[in-house]
Amino acid sequence: MALRTLDSLGSLSGKRVIVRCDLNVPLRDGVITDDGRVRASLPTLKALADAGARVIVCSHLGRPDGAPDPQYSLEPVAQRLSELLTVPVAFATDTVGDSARDTVAGLGDGEIAVLENLRFNPGETSKDDATREAFAAELAELGDALVSDGFGVVHRKQASVYDLADLLPSAAGLLIAAELDVLDRLTENPQRPYTVVLGGSKVSDKLGVISHLLPRVDRLLIGGGMLFTFLAAEGHAVASSLLEKDQLETVRGYIAEAKERGVELVLPTDVVVASGFAADADHETVAADAIEQSSFGASGIGLDIGPDTAAVFAQAVRESKTVFWNGPMGVFEFPAFAAGTKAVAQALTEVDGLGVVGGGDSAAAVRQLGFSDDQFGHISTGGGASLEFLEGKKLPGLTVLGWE
Ligand code: ADP
Ligand code: MG
């Protein structure tokens, strides 16, 4: 069965339509620093409002502990949505409580409301099926149909992503459909050379994808936080850099498998090491096998790939016909450690073929570094989700929408 799309829901005029978006934007002091995910949600929301639906937007934001936490409120996101749509957007101060019910009851046809952060409720991410289903049932009471459009969360078996889709007539929104179009091009006969660039900080999450990528790709470039686990696996000391000690054996296995398969696994040859994790930390470039010999000794932290590595990575990216990049090469939020990420981003804009950026922070990084969305083949709103898709996994949030 194919993915159910919006038209499968029939006429939505006057109906209450819950839209599960991924509005998990980066915030600093309550201000949205990258509104890419809000913008990506607009086509579906506009289409539903134009169809006369009463649009009820829900999302998670950050990782609150299953209870209200003002720093993770979706209110600034509702405001941004209102600015971008140039229509008023109502906001409910809870997710399934009195405020949500009143707000939904007050919606006219074609009007839009945002519910407070789904993860203020322990049921959203609970591992216990009954707890999750109970929360999904509360959500279901607010709507007549569900449009699932939070591509960044389709790999999660969570109440609003998975359980709710079984309780209401449900379909995928336009963003999910568009994301899957591009991911299909990456999995079905990608043009070669096919290069994947991995970085970022969710090291153990991302290490797992490597074994599935090795049979499919020609080159794998490793930067970001995970590079240190690779360097350590090769026997180099990494001082106080991010390191997943319990993954060393696994990583050695990947290095061996890459060799066997003839996949070029490219590790950094130089690294920018800092005195601490701070924007103004002292820093210097050292060889990747001499991190502990920097002036900071055992307290040094690797925060970016070095310039030689950046040049090698950029060249490898430029020479490829298909590139998927997930995870910044360094702590790009600090300008002193953004050069590696910038070099890879620049190279990606020069790819003669399909260049895809995936991941919330990676997307934020390219925009923050001054690139515009249309310089890339595609900017995916989902990092983990797109990686799991490329691994060939069945994603629960897509399976419930009829995807096989
Ligand atoms: P994405 O959201 O694109 O999937 P992640 O969430 O895995 O990416 O990682 C993004 C974060 O990784 C950024 O905030 C960046 O600062 C961090 N990062 C990159 N390199 C390092 C490093 N060497 N040490 C610590 N953090 C890093
Ligand atoms: Mg991230």
Coordinates of C-alpha atoms and ligand atoms in Angstrom, one line a residue:
M1 CA 0.0 0.0 0.0
A2 CA 1.2 3.5 -0.8
L3 CA 1.4 6.4 1.6
R4 CA -2.0 8.0 2.1
T5 CA -2.0 11.6 0.9
L6 CA -4.2 14.5 1.7
D7 CA -6.8 13.8 -1.0
S8 CA -7.6 10.4 0.7
L9 CA -9.2 12.4 3.5
G10 CA -12.0 13.7 1.3
S11 CA -13.6 17.1 1.9
L12 CA -12.1 18.8 5.0
S13 CA -14.3 21.8 5.0
G14 CA -15.6 22.5 8.5
K15 CA -13.6 19.5 9.9
R16 CA -11.2 19.8 12.8
V17 CA -7.9 18.6 11.4
I18 CA -5.0 17.9 13.8
V19 CA -1.7 18.5 12.0
R20 CA 1.4 16.8 13.6
C21 CA 4.2 19.1 12.6
D22 CA 7.8 19.2 13.6
L23 CA 8.3 22.7 14.9
N24 CA 11.3 21.8 17.0
V25 CA 13.2 24.9 16.2
P26 CA 16.4 26.1 17.9
L27 CA 15.7 28.8 20.5
R28 CA 18.0 31.2 22.3
D29 CA 16.5 33.2 25.1
G30 CA 13.1 32.6 23.8
V31 CA 14.0 33.8 20.3
I32 CA 13.9 31.4 17.3
T33 CA 17.4 31.3 15.7
D34 CA 16.3 29.3 12.6
D35 CA 12.7 29.1 11.5
G36 CA 13.3 26.6 8.7
R37 CA 11.0 24.0 10.2
V38 CA 8.2 26.5 10.6
R39 CA 8.6 27.6 7.0
A40 CA 8.6 23.9 5.9
S41 CA 5.3 23.4 7.6
L42 CA 3.5 26.2 5.8
P43 CA 2.4 24.5 2.5
T44 CA 0.3 21.9 4.3
L45 CA -1.2 24.4 6.8
K46 CA -2.1 26.8 4.0
A47 CA -3.6 23.9 1.9
L48 CA -5.8 22.8 4.9
A49 CA -6.9 26.3 5.8
D50 CA -7.7 27.0 2.1
A51 CA -9.8 23.8 2.1
G52 CA -11.8 25.3 5.0
A53 CA -10.5 23.0 7.7
R54 CA -10.2 24.0 11.3
V55 CA -6.5 23.5 11.7
I56 CA -5.0 22.3 15.0
V57 CA -1.3 22.3 15.0
C58 CA 0.7 20.2 17.4
S59 CA 4.4 19.6 17.9
H60 CA 7.1 18.9 20.3
L61 CA 9.9 21.3 21.2
G62 CA 13.2 20.3 22.9
R63 CA 13.3 17.6 25.5
P64 CA 11.2 18.7 28.5
D65 CA 10.7 16.0 31.0
G66 CA 7.0 15.1 30.4
A67 CA 5.9 18.2 32.4
P68 CA 5.3 21.8 31.5
D69 CA 8.6 23.8 31.3
P70 CA 8.2 27.4 30.1
Q71 CA 11.6 27.4 28.3
Y72 CA 10.1 24.8 25.9
S73 CA 6.8 26.6 25.2
L74 CA 5.6 26.6 21.6
E75 CA 4.2 30.1 22.1
P76 CA 7.0 31.9 20.2
V77 CA 6.6 29.3 17.4
A78 CA 2.8 30.1 17.2
Q79 CA 3.7 33.8 16.9
R80 CA 6.2 33.1 14.1
L81 CA 3.7 31.0 12.3
S82 CA 1.2 33.8 12.5
E83 CA 3.8 36.3 11.0
L84 CA 4.6 33.9 8.2
L85 CA 1.0 33.1 7.4
T86 CA -0.1 36.7 8.0
V87 CA -3.2 35.5 9.8
P88 CA -4.0 35.3 13.5
V89 CA -3.0 32.0 15.1
A90 CA -4.6 31.0 18.4
F91 CA -2.5 29.4 21.1
A92 CA -3.6 26.9 23.7
T93 CA -1.6 26.9 26.9
D94 CA -2.0 23.2 27.4
T95 CA -2.1 20.2 24.9
V96 CA -5.3 18.3 25.8
G97 CA -6.7 20.3 28.7
D98 CA -9.3 23.0 29.1
S99 CA -7.3 25.6 27.1
A100 CA -6.9 23.2 24.2
R101 CA -10.6 22.3 24.2
D102 CA -11.7 26.0 24.4
T103 CA -9.2 27.0 21.7
V104 CA -10.4 24.3 19.3
A105 CA -14.1 25.0 20.0
G106 CA -13.4 28.7 19.1
L107 CA -11.9 27.9 15.7
G108 CA -13.8 28.9 12.6
D109 CA -13.4 27.3 9.2
G110 CA -10.0 28.0 7.8
E111 CA -8.6 29.2 11.1
I112 CA -5.5 27.9 12.8
A113 CA -4.5 27.1 16.4
V114 CA -1.3 25.8 18.0
L115 CA -1.5 23.5 21.0
E116 CA 1.2 23.6 23.7
N117 CA 4.2 21.3 23.5
L118 CA 3.2 17.6 23.2
R119 CA 6.1 16.6 25.4
F120 CA 4.7 18.5 28.4
N121 CA 2.7 15.2 28.6
P122 CA 4.5 12.0 29.7
G123 CA 2.2 10.0 27.4
E124 CA 3.8 11.4 24.2
T125 CA 7.1 9.6 24.4
S126 CA 6.2 6.8 26.9
K127 CA 7.6 3.4 26.1
D128 CA 4.5 1.9 27.6
D129 CA 1.9 1.3 24.9
A130 CA -1.1 1.8 27.1
T131 CA 0.2 5.1 28.5
R132 CA 0.9 6.4 25.0
E133 CA -2.4 5.1 23.6
A134 CA -4.3 6.9 26.5
F135 CA -2.6 10.2 25.6
A136 CA -3.3 9.6 21.9
A137 CA -7.0 9.1 22.7
E138 CA -7.1 12.4 24.5
L139 CA -5.6 14.1 21.5
A140 CA -8.1 12.3 19.2
E141 CA -11.0 13.9 21.0
L142 CA -9.9 17.3 19.7
G143 CA -10.0 16.4 16.0
D144 CA -11.9 14.6 13.2
A145 CA -8.8 13.8 11.2
L146 CA -5.0 13.7 11.5
V147 CA -2.5 15.0 9.0
S148 CA 1.0 13.8 9.8
D149 CA 3.6 16.1 8.5
G150 CA 6.4 16.1 11.1
F151 CA 9.0 14.4 9.0
G152 CA 11.7 14.8 11.7
V153 CA 9.8 12.5 14.0
V154 CA 8.5 9.7 11.7
H155 CA 11.1 7.4 13.0
R156 CA 9.7 7.7 16.6
K157 CA 7.0 5.5 17.9
Q158 CA 5.3 8.3 19.8
A159 CA 1.7 9.0 20.6
S160 CA 1.0 11.8 18.2
V161 CA 3.2 10.3 15.4
Y162 CA 2.1 6.6 15.7
D163 CA -0.8 5.8 18.0
L164 CA -3.0 8.8 17.0
A165 CA -2.8 7.9 13.3
D166 CA -4.7 4.7 14.1
L167 CA -7.4 6.5 16.0
L168 CA -8.5 9.1 13.4
P169 CA -8.7 9.0 9.6
S170 CA -5.0 9.9 8.8
A171 CA -2.8 10.9 5.9
A172 CA 0.6 12.3 5.2
G173 CA 1.0 16.0 4.6
L174 CA 2.9 17.8 1.8
L175 CA 6.2 18.0 3.6
I176 CA 6.4 14.3 4.3
A177 CA 5.5 13.6 0.7
A178 CA 8.2 16.0 -0.6
E179 CA 10.9 14.6 1.8
L180 CA 10.1 11.0 0.6
D181 CA 10.5 12.0 -3.0
V182 CA 14.1 13.1 -2.4
L183 CA 15.0 10.2 -0.2
D184 CA 13.8 7.9 -2.9
R185 CA 16.2 9.4 -5.3
L186 CA 19.0 8.7 -2.8
T187 CA 18.1 5.1 -2.4
E188 CA 17.0 4.0 -5.8
N189 CA 20.0 4.0 -8.2
P190 CA 21.8 7.0 -6.8
Q191 CA 24.3 8.5 -9.3
R192 CA 27.9 7.7 -8.4
P193 CA 30.2 8.5 -6.8
Y194 CA 27.8 8.6 -3.8
T195 CA 29.2 10.2 -0.7
V196 CA 27.8 10.4 2.8
V197 CA 29.2 13.0 5.3
L198 CA 28.5 12.4 8.9
G199 CA 29.0 14.6 11.9
G200 CA 27.1 16.2 14.7
S201 CA 26.9 15.3 18.4
K202 CA 24.4 12.4 18.6
V203 CA 27.2 10.0 18.2
S204 CA 25.7 6.6 19.3
D205 CA 22.5 7.4 17.3
K206 CA 24.5 7.9 14.1
L207 CA 27.1 5.2 14.5
G208 CA 24.4 2.6 14.0
V209 CA 23.6 3.9 10.5
I210 CA 27.1 3.3 9.2
S211 CA 26.8 -0.5 8.9
H212 CA 23.7 0.0 6.7
L213 CA 25.3 2.8 4.6
L214 CA 28.6 0.9 3.9
P215 CA 27.0 -1.5 1.3
R216 CA 25.4 1.5 -0.5
V217 CA 27.9 4.3 -0.7
D218 CA 31.3 4.9 -2.3
R219 CA 32.7 7.3 0.3
L220 CA 32.0 8.0 3.9
L221 CA 33.5 11.2 5.5
I222 CA 33.6 11.4 9.3
G223 CA 33.6 14.7 11.1
G224 CA 31.9 16.3 14.1
G225 CA 31.7 14.8 17.5
M226 CA 31.9 11.2 16.2
L227 CA 35.3 11.6 14.6
F228 CA 37.0 11.2 18.0
T229 CA 35.5 7.7 18.6
F230 CA 37.1 6.8 15.2
L231 CA 40.4 8.3 16.1
A232 CA 40.4 6.5 19.4
A233 CA 39.5 3.3 17.7
E234 CA 42.7 3.7 15.6
G235 CA 44.6 4.0 18.9
H236 CA 45.0 7.8 19.1
A237 CA 44.4 9.8 22.4
V238 CA 41.7 12.4 22.0
A239 CA 42.1 14.3 25.3
S240 CA 38.7 15.6 26.6
S241 CA 36.9 15.4 23.2
L242 CA 33.6 13.8 22.8
L243 CA 34.2 10.0 23.0
E244 CA 31.9 7.0 23.1
K245 CA 34.2 4.4 24.8
D246 CA 31.7 1.6 24.6
Q247 CA 31.5 2.0 20.8
L248 CA 35.2 1.5 20.1
E249 CA 34.9 -2.2 19.1
T250 CA 31.9 -1.4 16.9
V251 CA 33.8 1.4 15.2
R252 CA 36.8 -0.9 14.6
G253 CA 34.4 -3.3 12.9
Y254 CA 33.2 -0.5 10.6
I255 CA 36.7 0.5 9.7
A256 CA 37.5 -3.2 8.8
E257 CA 34.2 -3.6 6.9
A258 CA 34.8 -0.4 4.9
K259 CA 38.2 -1.8 3.8
E260 CA 36.7 -5.1 2.7
R261 CA 33.9 -3.5 0.7
G262 CA 36.3 -1.0 -0.9
V263 CA 34.4 2.0 0.6
E264 CA 36.6 5.0 1.1
L265 CA 36.3 5.8 4.8
V266 CA 37.9 9.2 5.2
L267 CA 38.9 10.4 8.7
P268 CA 40.3 13.8 9.6
T269 CA 44.1 14.3 9.5
D270 CA 43.9 17.5 11.5
V271 CA 41.7 18.9 14.2
V272 CA 41.0 22.2 15.9
V273 CA 41.5 21.7 19.6
A274 CA 40.2 24.2 22.2
S275 CA 41.0 24.9 25.8
G276 CA 37.3 24.5 26.7
F277 CA 33.8 24.4 25.3
A278 CA 33.3 28.1 24.8
A279 CA 33.0 30.6 21.9
D280 CA 36.1 32.5 23.1
A281 CA 38.2 29.4 24.1
D282 CA 41.9 29.4 23.1
H283 CA 42.4 27.0 20.2
E284 CA 45.0 25.6 17.9
T285 CA 45.2 23.2 15.0
V286 CA 47.0 19.9 15.6
A287 CA 47.5 16.6 13.7
A288 CA 44.7 14.2 14.4
D289 CA 47.1 11.7 16.0
A290 CA 48.6 14.4 18.3
I291 CA 45.5 15.9 20.0
E292 CA 46.9 15.4 23.5
Q293 CA 50.1 17.2 22.4
S294 CA 48.3 20.5 22.0
S295 CA 49.1 23.2 24.6
F296 CA 46.0 22.2 26.4
G297 CA 47.2 18.7 27.1
A298 CA 44.6 16.2 28.4
S299 CA 42.0 19.0 28.9
G300 CA 41.9 20.0 25.2
I301 CA 38.6 19.5 23.4
G302 CA 38.4 18.9 19.6
L303 CA 35.7 21.3 18.3
D304 CA 36.2 21.3 14.6
I305 CA 38.0 19.5 11.7
G306 CA 41.2 21.2 10.7
P307 CA 41.8 23.1 7.5
D308 CA 43.6 20.3 5.7
T309 CA 40.7 17.9 6.4
A310 CA 38.2 20.5 5.4
A311 CA 39.9 20.9 2.0
V312 CA 40.0 17.1 1.5
F313 CA 36.3 16.7 2.5
A314 CA 35.3 19.6 0.2
Q315 CA 37.1 18.0 -2.7
A316 CA 35.5 14.6 -2.1
V317 CA 32.1 16.3 -1.9
R318 CA 32.6 18.3 -5.1
E319 CA 33.7 15.3 -7.0
S320 CA 30.5 13.3 -6.1
K321 CA 27.3 13.0 -8.1
T322 CA 25.2 12.2 -5.0
V323 CA 25.9 13.6 -1.5
F324 CA 24.0 13.2 1.7
W325 CA 25.3 15.3 4.6
N326 CA 24.1 14.9 8.2
G327 CA 25.7 16.6 11.2
P328 CA 27.9 19.7 11.4
M329 CA 31.6 19.1 11.2
G330 CA 32.3 21.2 14.3
V331 CA 30.7 23.4 16.9
F332 CA 29.5 25.8 14.2
E333 CA 27.5 27.8 16.7
F334 CA 30.9 29.3 17.8
P335 CA 32.4 31.2 14.8
A336 CA 35.9 30.0 15.7
F337 CA 34.8 26.4 15.1
A338 CA 32.6 26.9 12.1
A339 CA 35.2 26.7 9.3
G340 CA 34.9 22.9 8.7
T341 CA 31.1 23.0 8.4
K342 CA 31.3 26.0 6.1
A343 CA 33.8 24.3 3.8
V344 CA 31.6 21.2 3.4
A345 CA 28.5 23.4 2.9
Q346 CA 30.2 25.4 0.2
A347 CA 31.3 22.2 -1.6
L348 CA 27.8 20.8 -1.4
T349 CA 26.5 23.9 -3.2
E350 CA 28.9 23.1 -6.0
V351 CA 27.9 19.4 -6.5
D352 CA 27.1 18.5 -10.1
G353 CA 24.2 16.2 -9.1
L354 CA 22.1 15.9 -6.0
G355 CA 23.3 17.4 -2.8
V356 CA 21.1 16.9 0.3
V357 CA 21.5 18.4 3.8
G358 CA 19.6 16.5 6.5
G359 CA 19.2 17.3 10.2
G360 CA 17.8 20.1 12.2
D361 CA 21.2 21.5 13.3
S362 CA 22.8 20.9 9.9
A363 CA 20.0 22.9 8.2
A364 CA 20.4 25.6 10.8
A365 CA 24.1 25.6 10.3
V366 CA 24.0 26.2 6.5
R367 CA 21.5 29.1 7.0
Q368 CA 23.5 30.6 9.9
L369 CA 26.6 30.5 7.8
G370 CA 25.0 32.6 5.1
F371 CA 23.9 30.0 2.6
S372 CA 20.3 30.0 1.2
D373 CA 18.1 27.0 0.8
D374 CA 18.0 27.1 -3.0
Q375 CA 21.7 26.6 -3.2
F376 CA 21.2 23.0 -2.2
G377 CA 19.4 20.1 -3.9
H378 CA 17.3 19.7 -0.8
I379 CA 17.4 20.6 2.8
S380 CA 15.7 17.9 4.8
T381 CA 13.9 18.8 8.1
G382 CA 14.8 15.4 9.6
G383 CA 18.3 14.1 10.4
G384 CA 17.6 10.9 12.3
A385 CA 14.5 10.2 10.2
S386 CA 16.3 10.6 6.9
L387 CA 19.2 8.5 8.1
E388 CA 16.9 5.7 9.2
F389 CA 15.1 5.9 5.9
L390 CA 18.4 5.5 4.1
E391 CA 19.2 2.5 6.2
G392 CA 16.1 0.9 4.8
K393 CA 14.3 0.7 8.1
K394 CA 10.6 0.7 8.4
L395 CA 9.7 4.0 10.1
P396 CA 6.7 3.6 12.4
G397 CA 5.3 7.1 11.6
L398 CA 5.2 6.2 7.9
T399 CA 4.0 2.6 8.3
V400 CA 0.8 3.9 10.0
L401 CA 0.2 6.1 7.0
G402 CA 0.2 3.1 4.6
W403 CA 3.9 3.3 3.6
E404 CA 5.6 0.1 2.8
Ligands
ADP1 P1 21.7 17.2 13.3 O1 20.6 18.0 14.1 O2 22.0 18.0 12.1 O3 21.3 15.8 13.0 P2 23.2 16.7 15.7 O4 22.0 17.0 16.5 O5 23.7 15.3 15.7 O6 23.0 17.2 14.2 O7 24.5 17.6 16.1 C1 24.5 19.0 16.1 C2 25.5 19.5 17.1 O8 26.7 18.8 17.0 C3 25.8 21.0 16.9 O9 25.1 21.7 18.0 C4 27.3 21.1 17.1 O10 27.7 22.1 18.0 C5 27.7 19.7 17.6 N1 29.0 19.3 17.4 C6 29.7 19.2 16.2 N2 31.0 18.9 16.3 C7 31.2 18.7 17.7 C8 32.3 18.4 18.5 N3 33.5 18.2 17.9 N4 32.1 18.3 19.8 C9 30.9 18.5 20.3 N5 29.8 18.9 19.6 C10 29.9 19.0 18.3
MG2 MG 20.2 18.0 16.2

